[in-house]
CSV table of C-alpha atoms in Angstrom, one decimal:
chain,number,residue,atom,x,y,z
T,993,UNK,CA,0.0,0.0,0.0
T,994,UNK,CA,1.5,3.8,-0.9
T,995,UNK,CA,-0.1,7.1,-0.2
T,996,UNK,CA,1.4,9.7,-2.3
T,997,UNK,CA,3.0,12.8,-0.8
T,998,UNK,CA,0.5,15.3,-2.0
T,999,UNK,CA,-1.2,17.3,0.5
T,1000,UNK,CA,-4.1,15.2,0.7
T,1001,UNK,CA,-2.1,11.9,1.2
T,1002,UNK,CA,-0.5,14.1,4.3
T,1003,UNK,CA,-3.3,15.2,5.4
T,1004,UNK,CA,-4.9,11.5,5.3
T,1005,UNK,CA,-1.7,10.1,6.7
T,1006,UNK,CA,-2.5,12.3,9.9
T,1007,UNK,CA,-5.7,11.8,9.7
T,1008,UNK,CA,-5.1,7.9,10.0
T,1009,UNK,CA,-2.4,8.6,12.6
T,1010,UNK,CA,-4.8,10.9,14.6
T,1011,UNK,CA,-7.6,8.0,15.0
T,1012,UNK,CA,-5.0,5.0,15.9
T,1013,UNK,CA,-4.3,6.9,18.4
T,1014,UNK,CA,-7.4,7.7,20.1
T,1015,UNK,CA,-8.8,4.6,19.6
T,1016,UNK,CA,-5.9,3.3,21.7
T,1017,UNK,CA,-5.9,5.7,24.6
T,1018,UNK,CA,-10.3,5.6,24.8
T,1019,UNK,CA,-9.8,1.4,24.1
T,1020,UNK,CA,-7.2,1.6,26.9
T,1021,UNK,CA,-9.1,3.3,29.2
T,1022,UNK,CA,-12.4,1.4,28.4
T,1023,UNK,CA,-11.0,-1.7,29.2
T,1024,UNK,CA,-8.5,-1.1,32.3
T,1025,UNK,CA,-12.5,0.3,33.3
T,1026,UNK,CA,-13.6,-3.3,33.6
T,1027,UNK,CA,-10.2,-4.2,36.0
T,1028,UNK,CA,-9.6,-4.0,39.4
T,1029,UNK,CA,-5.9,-1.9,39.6
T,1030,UNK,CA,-4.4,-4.3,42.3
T,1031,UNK,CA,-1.2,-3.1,43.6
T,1032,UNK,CA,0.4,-5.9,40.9
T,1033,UNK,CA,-1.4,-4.2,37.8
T,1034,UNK,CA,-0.4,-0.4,38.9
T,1035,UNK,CA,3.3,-2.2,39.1
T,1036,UNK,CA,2.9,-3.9,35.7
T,1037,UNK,CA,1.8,-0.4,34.1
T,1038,UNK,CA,4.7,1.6,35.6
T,1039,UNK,CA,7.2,-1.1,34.3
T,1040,UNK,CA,5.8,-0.9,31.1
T,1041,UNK,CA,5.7,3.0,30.7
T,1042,UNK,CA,9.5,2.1,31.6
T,1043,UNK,CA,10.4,-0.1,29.7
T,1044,UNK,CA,8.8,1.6,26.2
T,1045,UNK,CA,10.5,4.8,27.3
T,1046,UNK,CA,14.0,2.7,27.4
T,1047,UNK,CA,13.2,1.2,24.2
T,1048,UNK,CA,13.0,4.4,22.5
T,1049,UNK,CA,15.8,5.9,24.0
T,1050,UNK,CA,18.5,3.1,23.7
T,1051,UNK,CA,18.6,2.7,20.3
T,1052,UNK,CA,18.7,6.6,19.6
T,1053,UNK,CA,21.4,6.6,22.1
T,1054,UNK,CA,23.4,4.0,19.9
T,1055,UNK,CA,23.1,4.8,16.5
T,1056,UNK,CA,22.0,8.3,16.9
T,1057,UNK,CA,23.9,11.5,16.0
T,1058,UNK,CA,25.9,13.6,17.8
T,1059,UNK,CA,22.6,15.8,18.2
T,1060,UNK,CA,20.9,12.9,19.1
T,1061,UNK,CA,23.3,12.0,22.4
T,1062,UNK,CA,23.3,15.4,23.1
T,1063,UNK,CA,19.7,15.6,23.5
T,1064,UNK,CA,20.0,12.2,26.1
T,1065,UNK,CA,22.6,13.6,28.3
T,1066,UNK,CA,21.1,17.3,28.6
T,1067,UNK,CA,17.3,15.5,29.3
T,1068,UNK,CA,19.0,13.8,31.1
T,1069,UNK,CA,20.8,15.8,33.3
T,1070,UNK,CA,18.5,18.3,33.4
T,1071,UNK,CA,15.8,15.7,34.8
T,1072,UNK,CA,18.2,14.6,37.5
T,1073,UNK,CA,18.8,18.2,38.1
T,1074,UNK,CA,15.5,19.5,38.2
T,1075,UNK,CA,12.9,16.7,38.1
T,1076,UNK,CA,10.3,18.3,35.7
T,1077,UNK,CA,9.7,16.2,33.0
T,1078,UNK,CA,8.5,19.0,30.0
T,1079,UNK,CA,11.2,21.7,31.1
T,1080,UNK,CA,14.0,18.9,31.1
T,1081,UNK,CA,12.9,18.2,27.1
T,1082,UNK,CA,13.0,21.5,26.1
T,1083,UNK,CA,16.2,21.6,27.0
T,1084,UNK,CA,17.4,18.6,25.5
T,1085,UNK,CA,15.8,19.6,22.4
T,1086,UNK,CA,17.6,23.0,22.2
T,1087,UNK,CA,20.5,20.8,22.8
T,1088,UNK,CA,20.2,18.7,20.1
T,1089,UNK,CA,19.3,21.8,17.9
T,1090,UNK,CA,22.4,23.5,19.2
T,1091,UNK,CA,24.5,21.2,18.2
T,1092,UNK,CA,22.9,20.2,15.0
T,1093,UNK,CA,23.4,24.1,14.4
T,1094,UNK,CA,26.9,24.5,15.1
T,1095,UNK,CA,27.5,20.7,13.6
């Protein structure tokens, strides 16, 4: 299957990308309605929340570009520092653009 690059293959690409994703989140939240969060479920979810996030990151971290590793060590840093997660990735993302900038 191939959607052409025209506005209106764009436009239907985030189209498509905007329902996926709220039928996940409502789906989510309609079923975890029907479940009980035992203290082994709310341990399960935090894991996984984890473990996606590390999954993301590591591979970026590896094969990334020298913007990319910036980004990781300033978020990261600036998390450790600070502990707010949105102000922490602004600053790893001026990182990144800094020294895709300069690069």
């Amino acid at each position: 299957m191939a959607i052409e690059t025209t506005t209106l293959g764009v436009l239907g690409l985030i189209a498509i990308m905007t329902l996926t994703t709220l039928v996940t989140r409502f789906g989510g939240v309609f079923i975890m309605s029907f479940l009980r969060i035992s203290p082994r479920i709310e341990s399960f979810i935090n894991t996984m929340a984890s473990s996606v996030l590390i999954a993301i990151i590591v591979p970026m971290a590896v094969s990334g570009d020298l913007g990319a590793l910036a980004a990781l060590v300033a978020t990261g840093v600036a998390m450790l520092a600070i502990r707010k997660p949105l102000p922490a990735i602004a600053i790893g993302l001026m990182a990144a653009a800094l020294v895709r900038y300069l690069g």
